[in-house]
Amino acid sequence: MSTTELKTEVTAPVPEPRRRRAWVDQVLIYLLSFVLALVISAFLIAFADPDVRSALPYFFSQPMDTISAAWESVSEAYKALFSGSIINFSAYTVTDAIRPFTESLYTATSLILAGLAVALPFRAGLFNIGAQGQLILGAIVAGYIGFSWALPFPVHLLVAILGGMLAGSLWAGIAGLLKARTGAHEVIVTIMLNWIAIYLLQYLLTLDAFQRPGRDDPLSPPVAAEGRLPRILGEDFRLNLGFILALLAAWFIWWLLERSTIGFEFRAVGANPSAARTAGINVRRAVTGVMVVAGAMAGLAGMNQILGGSTEYALGNGIAGDIGFDAITVALLGRSTPLGVVLAGILMGALRAGGSTMQAATGTPIDIVLVVQSLIVLFIAAPPLVRKIFRLRAPKPE
Amino acid sequence: MKTRVLAVSALAALTLAACGEAPSDEGATGGATGGTAAADFLGCMVTDQGGIDDRSFNASAWEGLQAAEQDLGIQVKYVTSKSESDYTPNVNSLVAEDCGIIVTVGFSLGDATLTAAQANADEKFAIVDENPDADPDTDGVQPTENIKPLLFNTAEAAYLAGYLSAGMSESGTVGTFGGIKLPTVAVFMDGFADGVAKYNEDKGADVKLLGWDKAKQDGLFAGKFDSPTDGKNLASNLIQQGADIIMPVAGGTGLGAAQAAQESGGKVAIVWVDTDGYESASQYKEVFLTTVEKGIANAVETATVETVNGQFTNTPFIGTLANDGVGLAPYHDFESKVPAELSAEVEALKEQIIDGTIVVESANSPQT
């Protein structure tokens, strides 16, 4: 082994360990950030509403017109957001009433898995922007096994899940290995690998092996019934085994980071690579290892996209959506801890699921949901700002 | 401090904007008459990832719904899809809104529409450019009673455009390219190729077509629908190889071809597709020889009106020259340049296609 200096500049934010005394403050900041984001978005919703805009020019002669129009549009929008993500009180059946929450968890599944793929490298001082590409590779392999192989039920599903995981691992492993061996910056390498994955998928979907028989569209046949993730609350709900897998994955990452020697090495490398090396930790192995595990998480997210039926079990060019990038938000919001990622994933899943209902019910543009998300992250990233707005005192230092 | 300055200036701006007169109360109750069945009817639409303002088929479908709103006083709304995983939730949220009809746009929404239609037998659907029941994968499934496919045999109109272009070309070379190789794109190119071949056969001419080989079903594609830069590059390549009339079947990417034609200073003309380019892309209006029109707006409007009147059927609508579902737009600025003889021949061909003397064959034509 040569002793060449390995460049591991710590560009990624490494979250401080949580101070137990400050946990109340922490929760308060989160809640207030959410409230602030909703308040600001309320103004945007109001101004986007045509009734409000038509009443605004004569605000001073009949102010109530504007105010009531604004109140109506905002309250209707948020009511729809709630009934689309938590519980629908106006539904006729229990199934319809609780469906929104199951949809939120369903939407959260891929976000949690991809969020873990970003959060874990953060802890080791690496910035994995490549969750998108790793996710696409996972979806390609899991999907291909799903629709072209014929195996009995649990075996088919297991093979497809493992295939997706491995594909994601390998894709991220390339970036990890390049970083460990040559010092190539993982941000650049993972971005490039994203593009390669996107165009690889585009190319594969022009091949007969990936297209539906007799069709020429870039759309694969649906995954065989034996390869689909079974629904856990009956056929009426889309929520499936994938969510349980995501929770298990989060638990595994927690165990890995907090209870295992390997995880200790990961965190040590994140805290200070030079010190870690001096202490006898193999930094190269840790860097590659982190990326491989992270890639497995993203691969699982891709697997969940295709085998969980979010696109009706078919592989298309848009299989990954923006999940790989939303995962960065999830990881930041969750402060890179597994529990945080699960909660942040569920919050964002709920906003997504509710956003669809909000759009259908009130015509509020779905982009508002993105604004809410971004504002929450912005406020959470700046606790002093939130404290100042609400005149809170900072928690006592230890 | 800074926030206060901002707040004050924002308030000032609002104050200035808010000094207008209030409208009188009379007449304010006009508009929605209410009470009639039509006024309670909700026409809904789910876009694909192109979004509502794609100047292409999402926009046309929405135009059709808005026309139905004008005709009958119904209510209309649309839901935008940001990604493929939005399709199913979006369709389902509209089902929950009690829409009278849900129009979905594009083949990629086929699966989501089919699943929702099977789960909600009372809901009516119309889908543009896709026939879920023709899919071999769903052969085992009963043809769905509640989906009306809206399909377009654009090969017929593109055939006329091919003949016209071959007749108008001075260099003896015409070209075409596509956005992404989809059947709904290739069907234009098939018809165009046949039209050029017909001209060569009738006139003993030898006009060459670049960019599409009908026999091999392969040709020139940009790989995307939203990149004018790529479109311009492809068009420039075709122009260098001698093409003086180009048909881009590529949505926004095609605008680059129109730009290249404009820069050629009148040497190169463009055949536009979907909606009359003379109006929808009027910044380049002088380069458009004609447009192969695809009557999505009309089809959506008709399907909606039929549903409001209780005449919904699941029979696929297939736009053809015969039912004006597809057609050639007026020549506009080229009106004076197209020889009377040629335009008469195109008219005659149209009649022959309508009465069945000529059958335009394309593997990409809609299957029923």
CSV table of N, CA and C in Angstrom, one decimal, chain A residues 268-376:
chain,number,residue,atom,x,y,z
A,268,ALA,N,-16.1,7.5,11.6
A,268,ALA,CA,-14.7,8.0,11.9
A,268,ALA,C,-14.2,8.7,10.6
A,269,VAL,N,-14.4,8.0,9.5
A,269,VAL,CA,-13.9,8.6,8.2
A,269,VAL,C,-14.6,9.9,7.9
A,270,GLY,N,-15.9,9.9,8.3
A,270,GLY,CA,-16.7,11.1,8.0
A,270,GLY,C,-16.2,12.3,8.9
A,271,ALA,N,-15.8,11.9,10.1
A,271,ALA,CA,-15.4,13.0,11.1
A,271,ALA,C,-14.1,13.5,10.8
A,272,ASN,N,-13.1,12.7,10.4
A,272,ASN,CA,-11.8,13.1,10.1
A,272,ASN,C,-11.0,12.0,9.4
A,273,PRO,N,-10.9,12.0,8.1
A,273,PRO,CA,-10.3,10.9,7.4
A,273,PRO,C,-8.8,10.7,7.8
A,274,SER,N,-8.1,11.8,8.1
A,274,SER,CA,-6.7,11.7,8.4
A,274,SER,C,-6.5,11.0,9.8
A,275,ALA,N,-7.4,11.4,10.7
A,275,ALA,CA,-7.3,10.8,12.0
A,275,ALA,C,-7.7,9.3,12.0
A,276,ALA,N,-8.7,9.1,11.1
A,276,ALA,CA,-9.2,7.7,11.0
A,276,ALA,C,-8.0,6.8,10.4
A,277,ARG,N,-7.3,7.4,9.5
A,277,ARG,CA,-6.2,6.6,8.9
A,277,ARG,C,-5.1,6.4,9.9
A,278,THR,N,-4.8,7.4,10.7
A,278,THR,CA,-3.8,7.3,11.7
A,278,THR,C,-4.2,6.2,12.7
A,279,ALA,N,-5.5,6.1,13.0
A,279,ALA,CA,-6.0,5.2,14.0
A,279,ALA,C,-6.1,3.8,13.4
A,280,GLY,N,-5.7,3.6,12.1
A,280,GLY,CA,-5.6,2.3,11.6
A,280,GLY,C,-6.8,1.8,10.8
A,281,ILE,N,-7.7,2.8,10.5
A,281,ILE,CA,-8.8,2.4,9.7
A,281,ILE,C,-8.5,2.5,8.2
A,282,ASN,N,-9.0,1.5,7.5
A,282,ASN,CA,-8.7,1.5,6.1
A,282,ASN,C,-9.7,2.4,5.4
A,283,VAL,N,-9.3,3.6,5.1
A,283,VAL,CA,-10.2,4.6,4.6
A,283,VAL,C,-10.7,4.2,3.2
A,284,ARG,N,-9.9,3.7,2.4
A,284,ARG,CA,-10.3,3.3,1.0
A,284,ARG,C,-11.5,2.3,1.1
A,285,ARG,N,-11.3,1.3,2.0
A,285,ARG,CA,-12.3,0.3,2.1
A,285,ARG,C,-13.6,0.9,2.6
A,286,ALA,N,-13.5,1.8,3.6
A,286,ALA,CA,-14.6,2.4,4.1
A,286,ALA,C,-15.4,3.2,3.1
A,287,VAL,N,-14.6,4.0,2.3
A,287,VAL,CA,-15.3,4.8,1.2
A,287,VAL,C,-16.1,3.9,0.3
A,288,THR,N,-15.4,2.9,-0.2
A,288,THR,CA,-16.1,2.0,-1.2
A,288,THR,C,-17.3,1.3,-0.5
A,289,GLY,N,-17.0,0.9,0.8
A,289,GLY,CA,-18.1,0.2,1.5
A,289,GLY,C,-19.4,1.1,1.6
A,290,VAL,N,-19.1,2.3,2.0
A,290,VAL,CA,-20.3,3.2,2.2
A,290,VAL,C,-21.1,3.3,0.9
A,291,MET,N,-20.4,3.5,-0.2
A,291,MET,CA,-21.1,3.7,-1.5
A,291,MET,C,-21.8,2.4,-1.9
A,292,VAL,N,-21.2,1.3,-1.6
A,292,VAL,CA,-21.9,0.0,-2.0
A,292,VAL,C,-23.2,-0.1,-1.2
A,293,VAL,N,-23.1,0.1,0.1
A,293,VAL,CA,-24.3,0.0,1.0
A,293,VAL,C,-25.4,1.0,0.5
A,294,ALA,N,-24.9,2.3,0.3
A,294,ALA,CA,-25.8,3.3,-0.1
A,294,ALA,C,-26.5,2.9,-1.5
A,295,GLY,N,-25.7,2.4,-2.4
A,295,GLY,CA,-26.2,2.0,-3.7
A,295,GLY,C,-27.3,0.9,-3.5
A,296,ALA,N,-27.1,0.0,-2.6
A,296,ALA,CA,-28.1,-1.0,-2.3
A,296,ALA,C,-29.4,-0.4,-1.9
A,297,MET,N,-29.3,0.6,-1.1
A,297,MET,CA,-30.6,1.3,-0.7
A,297,MET,C,-31.3,1.9,-1.8
A,298,ALA,N,-30.5,2.6,-2.7
A,298,ALA,CA,-31.1,3.3,-3.9
A,298,ALA,C,-31.7,2.2,-4.8
A,299,GLY,N,-30.9,1.1,-4.9
A,299,GLY,CA,-31.4,0.0,-5.8
A,299,GLY,C,-32.7,-0.5,-5.3
A,300,LEU,N,-32.9,-0.6,-3.9
A,300,LEU,CA,-34.1,-1.0,-3.4
A,300,LEU,C,-35.2,0.0,-3.7
A,301,ALA,N,-34.9,1.2,-3.7
A,301,ALA,CA,-35.9,2.2,-4.0
A,301,ALA,C,-36.4,2.0,-5.5
A,302,GLY,N,-35.4,1.8,-6.4
A,302,GLY,CA,-35.8,1.5,-7.8
A,302,GLY,C,-36.6,0.3,-7.9
A,303,MET,N,-36.2,-0.8,-7.2
A,303,MET,CA,-37.0,-2.0,-7.1
A,303,MET,C,-38.4,-1.7,-6.7
A,304,ASN,N,-38.6,-0.9,-5.6
A,304,ASN,CA,-39.9,-0.5,-5.1
A,304,ASN,C,-40.7,0.2,-6.1
A,305,GLN,N,-40.0,1.1,-6.9
A,305,GLN,CA,-40.8,1.8,-8.0
A,305,GLN,C,-41.4,0.9,-8.9
A,306,ILE,N,-40.7,-0.1,-9.3
A,306,ILE,CA,-41.3,-1.0,-10.4
A,306,ILE,C,-42.1,-2.1,-9.8
A,307,LEU,N,-41.6,-2.8,-8.8
A,307,LEU,CA,-42.3,-4.0,-8.2
A,307,LEU,C,-43.5,-3.5,-7.3
A,308,GLY,N,-43.5,-2.3,-6.9
A,308,GLY,CA,-44.5,-1.8,-6.0
A,308,GLY,C,-45.7,-1.2,-6.8
A,309,GLY,N,-45.5,-1.1,-8.1
A,309,GLY,CA,-46.7,-0.7,-8.9
A,309,GLY,C,-46.9,0.7,-9.1
A,310,SER,N,-46.0,1.6,-8.8
A,310,SER,CA,-46.3,3.0,-8.9
A,310,SER,C,-46.5,3.5,-10.3
A,311,THR,N,-46.0,2.7,-11.3
A,311,THR,CA,-46.2,3.0,-12.7
A,311,THR,C,-47.0,1.8,-13.3
A,312,GLU,N,-47.9,1.2,-12.5
A,312,GLU,CA,-48.7,0.1,-13.0
A,312,GLU,C,-47.7,-1.1,-13.4
A,313,TYR,N,-46.6,-1.2,-12.7
A,313,TYR,CA,-45.7,-2.4,-12.8
A,313,TYR,C,-45.0,-2.4,-14.2
A,314,ALA,N,-45.0,-1.3,-14.9
A,314,ALA,CA,-44.3,-1.3,-16.2
A,314,ALA,C,-43.1,-0.3,-16.1
A,315,LEU,N,-42.0,-0.7,-16.8
A,315,LEU,CA,-40.8,0.1,-16.8
A,315,LEU,C,-40.9,1.1,-18.0
A,316,GLY,N,-40.8,2.4,-17.7
A,316,GLY,CA,-40.8,3.4,-18.7
A,316,GLY,C,-39.6,4.4,-18.4
A,317,ASN,N,-39.4,5.3,-19.3
A,317,ASN,CA,-38.3,6.3,-19.1
A,317,ASN,C,-38.4,7.1,-17.9
A,318,GLY,N,-39.6,7.3,-17.4
A,318,GLY,CA,-39.7,8.1,-16.2
A,318,GLY,C,-39.9,7.3,-14.9
A,319,ILE,N,-39.4,6.1,-14.9
A,319,ILE,CA,-39.6,5.2,-13.7
A,319,ILE,C,-39.1,5.9,-12.4
A,320,ALA,N,-38.0,6.6,-12.5
A,320,ALA,CA,-37.4,7.2,-11.3
A,320,ALA,C,-38.0,8.5,-10.9
A,321,GLY,N,-38.7,9.1,-11.7
A,321,GLY,CA,-39.3,10.4,-11.4
A,321,GLY,C,-38.1,11.3,-11.0
A,322,ASP,N,-38.3,12.1,-9.9
A,322,ASP,CA,-37.2,12.9,-9.3
A,322,ASP,C,-36.8,12.3,-8.0
A,323,ILE,N,-37.1,11.1,-7.7
A,323,ILE,CA,-36.9,10.6,-6.4
A,323,ILE,C,-35.5,10.6,-5.9
A,324,GLY,N,-34.5,10.4,-6.8
A,324,GLY,CA,-33.1,10.4,-6.5
A,324,GLY,C,-32.7,11.8,-6.0
A,325,PHE,N,-33.3,12.8,-6.5
A,325,PHE,CA,-33.0,14.2,-6.1
A,325,PHE,C,-33.8,14.6,-4.8
A,326,ASP,N,-35.0,14.2,-4.8
A,326,ASP,CA,-35.8,14.5,-3.6
A,326,ASP,C,-35.2,13.8,-2.4
A,327,ALA,N,-34.5,12.7,-2.7
A,327,ALA,CA,-33.8,11.9,-1.6
A,327,ALA,C,-32.8,12.8,-0.8
A,328,ILE,N,-32.2,13.8,-1.6
A,328,ILE,CA,-31.2,14.7,-0.9
A,328,ILE,C,-32.0,15.5,0.1
A,329,THR,N,-33.2,16.0,-0.3
A,329,THR,CA,-34.0,16.8,0.6
A,329,THR,C,-34.4,16.0,1.8
A,330,VAL,N,-34.8,14.7,1.6
A,330,VAL,CA,-35.2,13.8,2.7
A,330,VAL,C,-34.0,13.6,3.6
A,331,ALA,N,-32.8,13.4,3.1
A,331,ALA,CA,-31.7,13.2,4.0
A,331,ALA,C,-31.4,14.4,4.8
A,332,LEU,N,-31.4,15.6,4.2
A,332,LEU,CA,-31.1,16.8,4.9
A,332,LEU,C,-32.2,17.1,6.0
A,333,LEU,N,-33.4,16.9,5.6
A,333,LEU,CA,-34.5,17.1,6.5
A,333,LEU,C,-34.4,16.1,7.7
A,334,GLY,N,-34.0,14.9,7.4
A,334,GLY,CA,-33.9,13.9,8.4
A,334,GLY,C,-32.5,14.0,9.2
A,335,ARG,N,-31.8,15.0,8.9
A,335,ARG,CA,-30.5,15.2,9.6
A,335,ARG,C,-29.6,14.0,9.4
A,336,SER,N,-29.8,13.2,8.4
A,336,SER,CA,-28.9,12.1,8.1
A,336,SER,C,-29.0,11.0,9.1
A,337,THR,N,-30.0,11.0,10.0
A,337,THR,CA,-30.2,9.8,10.8
A,337,THR,C,-31.3,8.9,10.3
A,338,PRO,N,-31.2,7.6,10.4
A,338,PRO,CA,-32.2,6.7,9.9
A,338,PRO,C,-33.6,7.1,10.3
A,339,LEU,N,-33.8,7.3,11.6
A,339,LEU,CA,-35.2,7.7,12.1
A,339,LEU,C,-35.6,9.0,11.4
A,340,GLY,N,-34.7,9.9,11.3
A,340,GLY,CA,-35.1,11.2,10.7
A,340,GLY,C,-35.5,11.0,9.3
A,341,VAL,N,-34.7,10.2,8.6
A,341,VAL,CA,-35.1,9.9,7.1
A,341,VAL,C,-36.4,9.3,7.0
A,342,VAL,N,-36.8,8.3,7.9
A,342,VAL,CA,-38.1,7.7,7.8
A,342,VAL,C,-39.2,8.8,8.0
A,343,LEU,N,-39.0,9.6,9.0
A,343,LEU,CA,-40.0,10.7,9.3
A,343,LEU,C,-40.1,11.7,8.2
A,344,ALA,N,-38.9,12.1,7.7
A,344,ALA,CA,-38.9,13.1,6.6
A,344,ALA,C,-39.6,12.5,5.4
A,345,GLY,N,-39.3,11.2,5.1
A,345,GLY,CA,-39.8,10.5,4.0
A,345,GLY,C,-41.3,10.5,4.0
A,346,ILE,N,-41.8,10.2,5.2
A,346,ILE,CA,-43.3,10.1,5.4
A,346,ILE,C,-43.9,11.5,5.2
A,347,LEU,N,-43.3,12.5,5.7
A,347,LEU,CA,-43.8,13.9,5.6
A,347,LEU,C,-43.8,14.2,4.1
A,348,MET,N,-42.8,14.0,3.4
A,348,MET,CA,-42.8,14.3,1.9
A,348,MET,C,-43.7,13.4,1.2
A,349,GLY,N,-43.8,12.2,1.6
A,349,GLY,CA,-44.8,11.3,0.9
A,349,GLY,C,-46.2,11.8,1.1
A,350,ALA,N,-46.5,12.3,2.3
A,350,ALA,CA,-47.8,12.9,2.6
A,350,ALA,C,-48.1,14.1,1.8
A,351,LEU,N,-47.1,15.0,1.7
A,351,LEU,CA,-47.3,16.2,0.9
A,351,LEU,C,-47.5,15.8,-0.6
A,352,ARG,N,-46.8,14.8,-1.1
A,352,ARG,CA,-47.0,14.3,-2.5
A,352,ARG,C,-48.4,13.8,-2.7
A,353,ALA,N,-48.8,12.9,-1.8
A,353,ALA,CA,-50.1,12.3,-1.9
A,353,ALA,C,-51.2,13.3,-1.8
A,354,GLY,N,-51.1,14.2,-0.8
A,354,GLY,CA,-52.1,15.3,-0.6
A,354,GLY,C,-52.1,16.2,-1.8
A,355,GLY,N,-50.9,16.5,-2.4
A,355,GLY,CA,-50.8,17.4,-3.5
A,355,GLY,C,-51.6,17.0,-4.7
A,356,SER,N,-51.6,15.7,-4.9
A,356,SER,CA,-52.4,15.2,-6.1
A,356,SER,C,-53.9,15.5,-5.8
A,357,THR,N,-54.4,15.2,-4.6
A,357,THR,CA,-55.8,15.5,-4.3
A,357,THR,C,-56.1,17.0,-4.3
A,358,MET,N,-55.1,17.8,-3.8
A,358,MET,CA,-55.3,19.2,-3.8
A,358,MET,C,-55.4,19.8,-5.2
A,359,GLN,N,-54.6,19.3,-6.1
A,359,GLN,CA,-54.6,19.7,-7.5
A,359,GLN,C,-56.0,19.4,-8.1
A,360,ALA,N,-56.4,18.1,-7.9
A,360,ALA,CA,-57.7,17.7,-8.5
A,360,ALA,C,-58.9,18.4,-7.9
A,361,ALA,N,-58.9,18.7,-6.6
A,361,ALA,CA,-60.0,19.3,-5.9
A,361,ALA,C,-60.1,20.8,-6.1
A,362,THR,N,-59.0,21.5,-6.1
A,362,THR,CA,-59.1,22.9,-6.1
A,362,THR,C,-58.3,23.6,-7.2
A,363,GLY,N,-57.6,22.8,-8.0
A,363,GLY,CA,-56.9,23.4,-9.1
A,363,GLY,C,-55.6,24.1,-8.7
A,364,THR,N,-55.3,24.0,-7.4
A,364,THR,CA,-54.0,24.6,-6.9
A,364,THR,C,-52.8,23.8,-7.6
A,365,PRO,N,-51.9,24.6,-8.2
A,365,PRO,CA,-50.8,23.9,-8.9
A,365,PRO,C,-50.0,23.0,-8.0
A,366,ILE,N,-49.6,21.8,-8.5
A,366,ILE,CA,-48.9,20.9,-7.7
A,366,ILE,C,-47.6,21.5,-7.3
A,367,ASP,N,-47.1,22.5,-8.0
A,367,ASP,CA,-45.8,23.1,-7.6
A,367,ASP,C,-45.8,23.7,-6.2
A,368,ILE,N,-47.0,24.0,-5.8
A,368,ILE,CA,-47.1,24.6,-4.4
A,368,ILE,C,-46.5,23.6,-3.4
A,369,VAL,N,-46.7,22.3,-3.7
A,369,VAL,CA,-46.2,21.3,-2.8
A,369,VAL,C,-44.7,21.3,-2.7
A,370,LEU,N,-44.1,21.6,-3.9
A,370,LEU,CA,-42.6,21.7,-3.9
A,370,LEU,C,-42.1,22.9,-3.1
A,371,VAL,N,-42.9,24.0,-3.2
A,371,VAL,CA,-42.6,25.2,-2.5
A,371,VAL,C,-42.6,24.9,-1.0
A,372,VAL,N,-43.7,24.2,-0.5
A,372,VAL,CA,-43.8,23.9,0.9
A,372,VAL,C,-42.6,23.1,1.3
A,373,GLN,N,-42.3,22.1,0.5
A,373,GLN,CA,-41.1,21.2,0.9
A,373,GLN,C,-39.9,22.0,1.0
A,374,SER,N,-39.6,22.9,0.0
A,374,SER,CA,-38.4,23.6,0.0
A,374,SER,C,-38.3,24.6,1.1
A,375,LEU,N,-39.5,25.2,1.4
A,375,LEU,CA,-39.5,26.2,2.5
A,375,LEU,C,-39.2,25.5,3.9
A,376,ILE,N,-39.8,24.3,4.1
A,376,ILE,CA,-39.5,23.6,5.3
A,376,ILE,C,-38.0,23.3,5.5
